[in-house]
Short mmCIF file of C-alpha atoms in Angstrom, two decimals:
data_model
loop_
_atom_site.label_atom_id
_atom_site.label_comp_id
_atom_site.label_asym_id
_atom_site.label_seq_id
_atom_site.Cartn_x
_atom_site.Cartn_y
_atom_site.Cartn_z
CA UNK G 1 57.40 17.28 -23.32
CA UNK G 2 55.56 18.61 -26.78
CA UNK G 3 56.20 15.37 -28.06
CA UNK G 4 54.68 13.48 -24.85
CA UNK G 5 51.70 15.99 -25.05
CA UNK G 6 51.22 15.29 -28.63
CA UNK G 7 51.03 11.74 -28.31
CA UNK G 8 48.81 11.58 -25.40
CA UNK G 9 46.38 14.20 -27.52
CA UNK G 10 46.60 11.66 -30.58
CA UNK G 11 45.86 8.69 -28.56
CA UNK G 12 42.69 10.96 -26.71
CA UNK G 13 41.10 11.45 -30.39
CA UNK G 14 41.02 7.39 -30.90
CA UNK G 15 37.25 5.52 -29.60
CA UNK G 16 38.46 3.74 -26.70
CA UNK G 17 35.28 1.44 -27.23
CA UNK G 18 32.34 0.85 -30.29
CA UNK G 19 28.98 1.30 -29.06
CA UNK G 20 28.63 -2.44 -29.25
CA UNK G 21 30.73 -3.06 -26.41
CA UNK G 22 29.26 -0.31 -24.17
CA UNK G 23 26.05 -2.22 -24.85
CA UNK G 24 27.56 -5.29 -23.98
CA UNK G 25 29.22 -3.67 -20.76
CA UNK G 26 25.86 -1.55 -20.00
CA UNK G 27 23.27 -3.18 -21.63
CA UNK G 28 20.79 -0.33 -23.36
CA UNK G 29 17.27 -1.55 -24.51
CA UNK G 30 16.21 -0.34 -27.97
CA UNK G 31 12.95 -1.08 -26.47
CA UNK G 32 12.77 2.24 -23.98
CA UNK G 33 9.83 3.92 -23.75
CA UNK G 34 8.91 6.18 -26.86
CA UNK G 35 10.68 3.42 -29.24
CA UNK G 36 9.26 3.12 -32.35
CA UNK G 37 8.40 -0.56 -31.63
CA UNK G 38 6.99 -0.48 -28.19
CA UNK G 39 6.66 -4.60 -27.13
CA UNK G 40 2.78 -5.56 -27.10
CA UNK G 41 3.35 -9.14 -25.78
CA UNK G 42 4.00 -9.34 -21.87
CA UNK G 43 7.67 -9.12 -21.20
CA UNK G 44 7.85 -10.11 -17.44
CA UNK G 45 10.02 -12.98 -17.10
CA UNK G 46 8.79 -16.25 -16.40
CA UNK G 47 10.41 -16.73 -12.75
CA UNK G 48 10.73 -14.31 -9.81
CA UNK G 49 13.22 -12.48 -8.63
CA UNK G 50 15.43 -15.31 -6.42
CA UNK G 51 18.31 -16.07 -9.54
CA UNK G 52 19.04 -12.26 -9.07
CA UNK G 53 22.84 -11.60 -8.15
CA UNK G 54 22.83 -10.99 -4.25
CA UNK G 55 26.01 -10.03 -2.49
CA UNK G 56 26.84 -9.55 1.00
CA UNK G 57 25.08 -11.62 3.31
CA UNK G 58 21.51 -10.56 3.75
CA UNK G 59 20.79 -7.36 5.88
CA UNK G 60 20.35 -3.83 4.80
CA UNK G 61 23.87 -3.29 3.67
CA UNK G 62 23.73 -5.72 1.41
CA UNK G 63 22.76 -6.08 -2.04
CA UNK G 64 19.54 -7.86 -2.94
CA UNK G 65 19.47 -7.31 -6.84
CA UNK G 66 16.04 -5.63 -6.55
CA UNK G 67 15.46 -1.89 -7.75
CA UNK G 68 11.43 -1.61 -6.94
CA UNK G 69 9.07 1.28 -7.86
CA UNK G 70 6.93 1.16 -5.28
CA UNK G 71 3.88 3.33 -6.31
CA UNK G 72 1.94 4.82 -2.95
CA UNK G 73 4.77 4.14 -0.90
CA UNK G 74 3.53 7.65 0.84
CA UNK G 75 0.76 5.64 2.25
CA UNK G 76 -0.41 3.98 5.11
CA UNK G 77 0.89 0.14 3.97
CA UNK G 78 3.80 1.42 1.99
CA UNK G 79 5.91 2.60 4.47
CA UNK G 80 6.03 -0.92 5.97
CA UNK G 81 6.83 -2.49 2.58
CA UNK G 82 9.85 0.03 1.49
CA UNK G 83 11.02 -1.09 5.32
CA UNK G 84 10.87 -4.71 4.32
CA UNK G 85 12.51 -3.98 1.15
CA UNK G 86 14.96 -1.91 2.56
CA UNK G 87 16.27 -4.45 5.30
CA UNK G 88 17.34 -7.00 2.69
CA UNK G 89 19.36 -4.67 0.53
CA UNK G 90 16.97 -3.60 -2.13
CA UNK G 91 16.95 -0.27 -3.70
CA UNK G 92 13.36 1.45 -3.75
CA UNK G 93 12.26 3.94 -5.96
CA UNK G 94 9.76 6.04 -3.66
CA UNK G 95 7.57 8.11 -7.08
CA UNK G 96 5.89 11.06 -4.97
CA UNK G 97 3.02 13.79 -6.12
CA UNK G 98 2.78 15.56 -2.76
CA UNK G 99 5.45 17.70 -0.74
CA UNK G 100 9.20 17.21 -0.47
CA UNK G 101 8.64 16.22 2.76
CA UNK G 102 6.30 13.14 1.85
CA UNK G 103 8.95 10.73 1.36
CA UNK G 104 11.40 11.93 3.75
CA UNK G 105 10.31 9.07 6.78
CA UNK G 106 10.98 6.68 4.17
CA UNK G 107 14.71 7.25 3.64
CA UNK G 108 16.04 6.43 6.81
CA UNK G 109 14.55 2.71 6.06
CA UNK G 110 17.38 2.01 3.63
CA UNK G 111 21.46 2.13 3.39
CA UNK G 112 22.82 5.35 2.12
CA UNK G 113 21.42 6.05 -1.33
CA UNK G 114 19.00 3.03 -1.48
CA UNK G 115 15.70 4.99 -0.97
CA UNK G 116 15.25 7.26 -3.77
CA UNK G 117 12.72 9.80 -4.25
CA UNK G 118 11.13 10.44 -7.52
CA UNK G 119 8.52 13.63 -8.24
CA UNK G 120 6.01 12.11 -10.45
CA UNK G 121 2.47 13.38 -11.56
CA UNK G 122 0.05 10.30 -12.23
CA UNK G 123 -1.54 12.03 -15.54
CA UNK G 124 1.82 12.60 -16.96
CA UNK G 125 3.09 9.06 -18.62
CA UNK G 126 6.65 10.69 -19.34
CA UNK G 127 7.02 11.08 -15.52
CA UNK G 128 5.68 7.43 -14.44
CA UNK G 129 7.93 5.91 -17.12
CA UNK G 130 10.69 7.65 -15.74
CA UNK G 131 10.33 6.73 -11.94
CA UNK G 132 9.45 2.99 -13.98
CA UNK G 133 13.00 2.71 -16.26
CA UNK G 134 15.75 1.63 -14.02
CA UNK G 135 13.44 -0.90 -11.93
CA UNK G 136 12.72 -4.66 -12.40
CA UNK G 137 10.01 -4.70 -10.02
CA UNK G 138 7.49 -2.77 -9.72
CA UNK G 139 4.74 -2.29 -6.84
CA UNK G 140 1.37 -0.82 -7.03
CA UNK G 141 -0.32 0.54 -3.79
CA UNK G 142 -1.88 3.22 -4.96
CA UNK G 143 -5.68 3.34 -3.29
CA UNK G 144 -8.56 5.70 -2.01
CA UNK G 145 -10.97 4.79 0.06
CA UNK G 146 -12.84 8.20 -0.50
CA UNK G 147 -13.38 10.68 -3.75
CA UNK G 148 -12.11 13.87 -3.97
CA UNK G 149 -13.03 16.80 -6.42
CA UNK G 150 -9.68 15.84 -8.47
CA UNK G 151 -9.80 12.15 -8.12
CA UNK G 152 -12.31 9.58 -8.64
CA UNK G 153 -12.87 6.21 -7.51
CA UNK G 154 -12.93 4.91 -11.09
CA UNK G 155 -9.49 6.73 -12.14
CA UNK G 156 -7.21 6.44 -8.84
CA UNK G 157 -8.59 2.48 -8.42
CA UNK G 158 -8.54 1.34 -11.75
CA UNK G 159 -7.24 3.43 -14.23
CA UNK G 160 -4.08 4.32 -12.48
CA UNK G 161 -3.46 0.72 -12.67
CA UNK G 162 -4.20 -0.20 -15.40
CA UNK G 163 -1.81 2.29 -17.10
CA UNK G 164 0.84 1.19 -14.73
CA UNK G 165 0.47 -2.41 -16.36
CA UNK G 166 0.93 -0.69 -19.53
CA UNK G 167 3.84 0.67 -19.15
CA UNK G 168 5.28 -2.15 -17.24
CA UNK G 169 4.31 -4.19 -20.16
CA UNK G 170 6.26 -1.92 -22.54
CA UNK G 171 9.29 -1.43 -20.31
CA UNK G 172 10.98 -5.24 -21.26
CA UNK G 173 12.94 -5.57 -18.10
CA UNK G 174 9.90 -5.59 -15.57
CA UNK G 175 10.51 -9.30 -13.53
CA UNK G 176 7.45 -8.90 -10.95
CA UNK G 177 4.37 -6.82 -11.08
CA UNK G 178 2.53 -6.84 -7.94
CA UNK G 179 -0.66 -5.10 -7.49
CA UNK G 180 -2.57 -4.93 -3.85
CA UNK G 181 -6.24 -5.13 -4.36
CA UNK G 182 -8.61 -5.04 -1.47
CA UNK G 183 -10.74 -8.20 0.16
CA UNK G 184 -13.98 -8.42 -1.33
CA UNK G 185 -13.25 -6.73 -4.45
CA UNK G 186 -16.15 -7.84 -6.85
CA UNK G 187 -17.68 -6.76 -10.17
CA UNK G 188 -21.22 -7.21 -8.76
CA UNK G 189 -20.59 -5.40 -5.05
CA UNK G 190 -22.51 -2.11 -4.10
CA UNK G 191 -19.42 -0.29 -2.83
CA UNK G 192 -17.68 1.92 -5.86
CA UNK G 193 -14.25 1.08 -4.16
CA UNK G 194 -14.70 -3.14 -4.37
CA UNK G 195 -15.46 -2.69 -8.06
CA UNK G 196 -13.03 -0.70 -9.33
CA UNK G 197 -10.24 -3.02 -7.72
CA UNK G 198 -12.21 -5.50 -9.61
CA UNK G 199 -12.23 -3.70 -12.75
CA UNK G 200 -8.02 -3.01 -11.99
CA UNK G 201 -7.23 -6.63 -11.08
CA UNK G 202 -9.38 -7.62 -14.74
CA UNK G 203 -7.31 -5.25 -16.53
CA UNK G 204 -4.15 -5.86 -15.15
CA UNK G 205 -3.87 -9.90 -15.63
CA UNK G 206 -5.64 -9.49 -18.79
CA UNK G 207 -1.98 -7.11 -20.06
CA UNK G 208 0.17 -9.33 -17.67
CA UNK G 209 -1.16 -12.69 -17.12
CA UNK G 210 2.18 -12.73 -14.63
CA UNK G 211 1.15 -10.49 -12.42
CA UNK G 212 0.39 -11.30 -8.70
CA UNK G 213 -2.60 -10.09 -7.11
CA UNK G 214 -2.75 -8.99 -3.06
CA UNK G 215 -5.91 -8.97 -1.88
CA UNK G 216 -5.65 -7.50 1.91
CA UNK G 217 -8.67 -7.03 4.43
CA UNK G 218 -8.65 -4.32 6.47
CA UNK G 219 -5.25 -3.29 8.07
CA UNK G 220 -4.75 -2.96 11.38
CA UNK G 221 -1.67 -0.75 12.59
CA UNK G 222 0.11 2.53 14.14
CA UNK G 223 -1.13 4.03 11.10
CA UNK G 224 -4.68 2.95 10.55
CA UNK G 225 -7.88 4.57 9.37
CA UNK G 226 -9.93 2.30 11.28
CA UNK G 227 -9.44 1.93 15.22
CA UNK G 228 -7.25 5.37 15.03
CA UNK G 229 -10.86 7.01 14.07
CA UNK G 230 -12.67 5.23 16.42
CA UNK G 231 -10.89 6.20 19.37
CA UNK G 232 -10.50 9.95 18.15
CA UNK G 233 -14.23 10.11 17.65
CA UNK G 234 -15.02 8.47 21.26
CA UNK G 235 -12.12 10.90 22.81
CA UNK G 236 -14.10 13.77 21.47
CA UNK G 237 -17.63 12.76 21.43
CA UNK G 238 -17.35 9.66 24.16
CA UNK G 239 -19.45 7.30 22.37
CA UNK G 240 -18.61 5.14 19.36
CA UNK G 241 -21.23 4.96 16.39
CA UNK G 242 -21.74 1.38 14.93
CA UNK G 243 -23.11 1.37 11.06
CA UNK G 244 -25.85 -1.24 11.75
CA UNK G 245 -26.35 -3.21 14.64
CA UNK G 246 -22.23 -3.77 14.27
CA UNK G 247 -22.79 -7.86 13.33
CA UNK G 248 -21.08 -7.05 10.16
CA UNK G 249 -17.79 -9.50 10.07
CA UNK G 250 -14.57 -8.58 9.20
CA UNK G 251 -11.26 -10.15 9.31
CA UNK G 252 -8.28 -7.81 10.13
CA UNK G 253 -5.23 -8.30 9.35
CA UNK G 254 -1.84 -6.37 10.65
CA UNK G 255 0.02 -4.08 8.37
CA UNK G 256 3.42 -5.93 8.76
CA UNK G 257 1.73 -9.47 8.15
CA UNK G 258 0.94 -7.48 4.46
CA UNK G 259 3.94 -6.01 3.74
CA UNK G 260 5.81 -9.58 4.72
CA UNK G 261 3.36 -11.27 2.05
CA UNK G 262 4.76 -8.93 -0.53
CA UNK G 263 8.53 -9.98 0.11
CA UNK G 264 7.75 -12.99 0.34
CA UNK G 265 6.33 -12.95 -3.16
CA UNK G 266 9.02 -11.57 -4.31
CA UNK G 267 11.86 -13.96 -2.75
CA UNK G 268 10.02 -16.84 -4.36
CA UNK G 269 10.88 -18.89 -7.37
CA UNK G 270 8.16 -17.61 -8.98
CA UNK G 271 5.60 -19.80 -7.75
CA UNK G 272 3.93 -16.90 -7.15
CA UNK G 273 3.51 -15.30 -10.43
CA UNK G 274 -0.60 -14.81 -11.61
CA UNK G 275 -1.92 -15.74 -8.95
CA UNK G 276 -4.86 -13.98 -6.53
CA UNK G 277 -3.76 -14.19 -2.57
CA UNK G 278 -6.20 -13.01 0.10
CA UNK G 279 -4.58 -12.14 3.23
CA UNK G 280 -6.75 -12.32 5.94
CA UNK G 281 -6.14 -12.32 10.03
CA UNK G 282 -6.31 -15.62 11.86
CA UNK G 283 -9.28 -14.23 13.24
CA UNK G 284 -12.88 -12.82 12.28
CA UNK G 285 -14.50 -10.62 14.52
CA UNK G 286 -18.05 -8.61 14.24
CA UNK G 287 -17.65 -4.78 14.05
CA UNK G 288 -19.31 -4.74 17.25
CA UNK G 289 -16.38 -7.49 18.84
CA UNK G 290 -13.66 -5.48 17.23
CA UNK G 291 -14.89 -2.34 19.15
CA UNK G 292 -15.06 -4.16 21.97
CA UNK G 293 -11.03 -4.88 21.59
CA UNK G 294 -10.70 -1.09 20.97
CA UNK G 295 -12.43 -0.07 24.17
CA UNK G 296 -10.90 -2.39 26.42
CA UNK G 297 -7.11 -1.08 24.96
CA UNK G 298 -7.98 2.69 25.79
CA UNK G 299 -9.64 2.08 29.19
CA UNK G 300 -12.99 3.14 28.28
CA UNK G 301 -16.30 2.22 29.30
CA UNK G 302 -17.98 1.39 26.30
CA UNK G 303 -20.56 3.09 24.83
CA UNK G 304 -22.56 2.44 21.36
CA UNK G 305 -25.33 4.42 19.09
CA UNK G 306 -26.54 2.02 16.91
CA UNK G 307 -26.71 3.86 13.48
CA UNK G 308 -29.80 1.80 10.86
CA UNK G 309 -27.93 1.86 7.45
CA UNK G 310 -30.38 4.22 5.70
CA UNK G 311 -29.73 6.55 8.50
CA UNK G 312 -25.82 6.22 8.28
CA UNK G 313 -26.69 6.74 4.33
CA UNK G 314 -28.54 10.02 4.47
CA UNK G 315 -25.77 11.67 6.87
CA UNK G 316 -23.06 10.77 4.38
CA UNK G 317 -25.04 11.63 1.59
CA UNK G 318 -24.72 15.57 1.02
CA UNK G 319 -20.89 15.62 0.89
CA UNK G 320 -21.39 12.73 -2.02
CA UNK G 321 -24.10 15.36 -3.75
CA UNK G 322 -21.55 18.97 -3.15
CA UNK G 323 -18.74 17.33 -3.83
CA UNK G 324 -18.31 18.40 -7.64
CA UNK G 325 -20.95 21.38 -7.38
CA UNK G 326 -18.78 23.41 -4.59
CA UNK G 327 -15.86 25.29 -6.00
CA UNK G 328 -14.12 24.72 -2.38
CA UNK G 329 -12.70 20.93 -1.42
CA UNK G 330 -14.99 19.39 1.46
CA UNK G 331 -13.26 17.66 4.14
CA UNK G 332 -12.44 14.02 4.12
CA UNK G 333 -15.03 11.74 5.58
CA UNK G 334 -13.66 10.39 8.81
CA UNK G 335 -16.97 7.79 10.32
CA UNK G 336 -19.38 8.30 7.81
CA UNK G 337 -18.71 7.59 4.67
CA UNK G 338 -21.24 6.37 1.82
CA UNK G 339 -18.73 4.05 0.07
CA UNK G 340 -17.86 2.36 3.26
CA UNK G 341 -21.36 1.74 4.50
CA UNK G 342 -22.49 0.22 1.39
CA UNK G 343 -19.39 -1.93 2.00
CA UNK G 344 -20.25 -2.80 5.33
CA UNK G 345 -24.15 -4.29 3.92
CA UNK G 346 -21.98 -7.55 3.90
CA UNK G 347 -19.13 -9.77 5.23
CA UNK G 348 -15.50 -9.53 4.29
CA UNK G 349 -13.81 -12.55 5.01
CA UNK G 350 -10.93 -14.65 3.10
CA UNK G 351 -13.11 -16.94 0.80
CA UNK G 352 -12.78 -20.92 2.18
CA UNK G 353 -10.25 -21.96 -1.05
CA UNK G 354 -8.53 -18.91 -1.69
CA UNK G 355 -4.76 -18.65 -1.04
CA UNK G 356 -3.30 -17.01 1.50
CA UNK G 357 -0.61 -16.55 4.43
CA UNK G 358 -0.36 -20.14 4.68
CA UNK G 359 0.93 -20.70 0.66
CA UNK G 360 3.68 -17.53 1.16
CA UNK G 361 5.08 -19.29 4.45
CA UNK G 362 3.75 -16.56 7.10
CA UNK G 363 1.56 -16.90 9.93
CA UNK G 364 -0.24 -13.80 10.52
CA UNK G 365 -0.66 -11.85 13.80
CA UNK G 366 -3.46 -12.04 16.05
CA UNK G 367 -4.97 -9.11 16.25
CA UNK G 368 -5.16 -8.89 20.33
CA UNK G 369 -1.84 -7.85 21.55
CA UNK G 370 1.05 -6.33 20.08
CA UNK G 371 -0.42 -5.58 16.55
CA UNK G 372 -2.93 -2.77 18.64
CA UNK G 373 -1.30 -1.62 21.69
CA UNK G 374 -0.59 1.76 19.82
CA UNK G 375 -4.00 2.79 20.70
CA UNK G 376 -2.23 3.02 24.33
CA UNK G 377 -1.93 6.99 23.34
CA UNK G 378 -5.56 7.46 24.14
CA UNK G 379 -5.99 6.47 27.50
CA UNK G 380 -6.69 9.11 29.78
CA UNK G 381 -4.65 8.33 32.45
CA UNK G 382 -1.56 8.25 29.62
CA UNK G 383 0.03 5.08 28.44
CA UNK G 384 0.89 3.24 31.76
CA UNK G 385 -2.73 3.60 32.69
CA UNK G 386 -3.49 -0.04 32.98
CA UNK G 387 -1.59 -2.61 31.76
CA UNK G 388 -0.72 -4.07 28.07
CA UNK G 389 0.16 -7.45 26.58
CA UNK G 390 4.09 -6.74 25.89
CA UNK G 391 4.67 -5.24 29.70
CA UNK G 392 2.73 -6.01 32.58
CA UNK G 393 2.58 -2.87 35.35
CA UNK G 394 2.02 -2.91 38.59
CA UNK G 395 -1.24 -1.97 39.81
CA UNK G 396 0.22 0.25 42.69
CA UNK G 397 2.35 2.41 40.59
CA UNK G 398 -1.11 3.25 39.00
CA UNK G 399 -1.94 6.86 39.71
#
């Protein structure tokens, strides 16, 4: 027995493998972040994801080859991309600032072990690097529609991006950088919001000229910050406030159709790679048509103020003013807010040659129907207070 104990403790002392083989087996980039030679030249590869290895046959058990970083997954669109993401078999790295609890809806979207959180700050590189080093594609959703007293529009907009492209750039195994801009971002527009996506979309195909641009109008969904706040403010105030005379035109587009635009990016050959997609509804309403939708969902009579944009401006105007001066935060504006009426001083519609939908192989939603019969919740009589597009009722089982 000593002498079986001795030679199993000599052969325990030899190197079962050289480092070059463990590189081999797990490859190990000298690259990482911190190197001494960080890569300046973009290093996403020059086709998408689709030569990845894929096993099992498709669904969320299977695997897809993808490890994403989706940045603002927390948020109001990136719940519904981690889902698409998660029901072919990717693993998602979910980078959170917030609460535990943030990402905890998210989980259930993937196979055991395929959603993973990440606690991240935004101003610490070490952290975003970290949630960054195991992925090959990365995500950016991160967005604001408002300032607070610890976040601008310039630095959660732009430069959040832009250092995201950075990194990416340095990482060497990044395959596809997506970044979701919004419709109507422009250098030259009077909203704060529109030109820092500008500035961020500049920035990031000028570090990867691979990148792909998402360029979404506004979403429409069980989540949204648009006809959500419209039918809270008429439940509590019972009349709706329109920025204008409401002939503003928009073009909304459902939260899914989005989300299904980024896959479908991603599942392409690569096709896809640096270029600018606006993703538009089939449909373009005025602000004033669009309520119209709203109040017809919720059983309401309808019932406007017409609000003259220098009017709108001056009620929105003092939080701008106290925002930095008060050493308390001010609450979040809900209908009027400055940046969003000096949006609303013109159209936001899918330009007539821009790509879209139609190039990634989706056809979007209409926005009358299923996409908005959520807003069911606020009829008075409770949801089977009328009737909706997926269910018809029966008038005499009305109350």
């Amino acid at each position: 027995m000593q002498a079986v104990s001795r030679r199993l403790g000599h052969q325990s002392l030899k190197p079962t493998a050289s480092i070059a083989s463990i590189k081999s087996i797990y490859p190990i980039s000298d690259q990482y972040h911190g190197a001494d030679q960080p890569r300046y030249v973009s290093t996403i590869a020059s086709k998408g994801v689709g030569h990845l290895v894929r096993k099992g046959t498709g669904g969320r058990s299977s695997v897809s080859g993808i490890i994403a970083t989706v940045f603002g997954a927390t948020g109001f669109l990136g719940r519904y991309v981690v889902q698409q993401l998660a029901k072919m078999g990717s693993q998602v790295l979910v980078p959170f600032r917030g609460s535990e609890d943030s990402p905890r809806h998210l989980k259930l979207m993937g196979d055991l072990g395929q959603i993973v959180p990440m606690k991240y700050n935004p101003r610490d590189e070490e952290t975003i690097k970290a949630a960054m080093a195991k992925a090959n594609v990365v995500i950016n959703l991160i967005g604001r529609e408002y300032e607070t007293r610890n976040f601008s529009f310039e630095e959660v907009n732009h430069s959040m991006a832009e250092q995201l492209a950075n990194i990416a750039k340095e990482h060497g195994g990044i395959m596809r950088f997506i970044q979701v801009s919004c419709l109507g971002a422009s250098s030259s527009s009077s909203s704060r919001l529109l030109r820092a996506k500008a500035a961020a979309e500049e920035s990031i195909l000028r570090d990867l000229p691979e990148a792909t641009i998402m360029r979404p109008a506004v979403m429409i969904g069980t989540e949204d910050r648009l006809l959500n706040r419209w039918a809270q403010f008429i439940k509590k105030y019972t009349f709706l406030p329109l920025i204008g005379d409401g002939s503003t035109k928009i073009q909304p587009v459902y939260v899914v159709d989005v989300a299904a635009a980024i896959t479908a990016a991603l599942k392409d050959d690569g096709s896809s790679m640096g270029k600018v997609y606006e993703l538009g509804g089939p449909e373009i309403f005025t602000m004033h048509e669009l309520a119209e939708i709203m109040y017809d969902m919720i059983r309401e009579w309808p019932s406007y103020v017409k609000v003259p944009f220098p009017v709108a401006k001056a009620i929105a105007m003092p939080r701008e003013l106290l925002l930095k001066r008060v050493p308390f935060p001010l609450p979040n504006p809900d209908m009027f807010n400055l940046d969003q009426i000096n949006a609303l001083a013109t159209d936001t519609v899918v330009s007539e040659n821009a790509l879209s939908f139609s190039d990634l192989g989706i056809v979007p939603h209409k926005v009358r129907g299923y996409p908005i019969e959520y807003l069911i919740s606020y009829r008075k009589g409770g949801p089977n207070f009328g009737s909706t597009v997926s269910e018809r009722m029966d008038p005499d089982a009305y109350p």
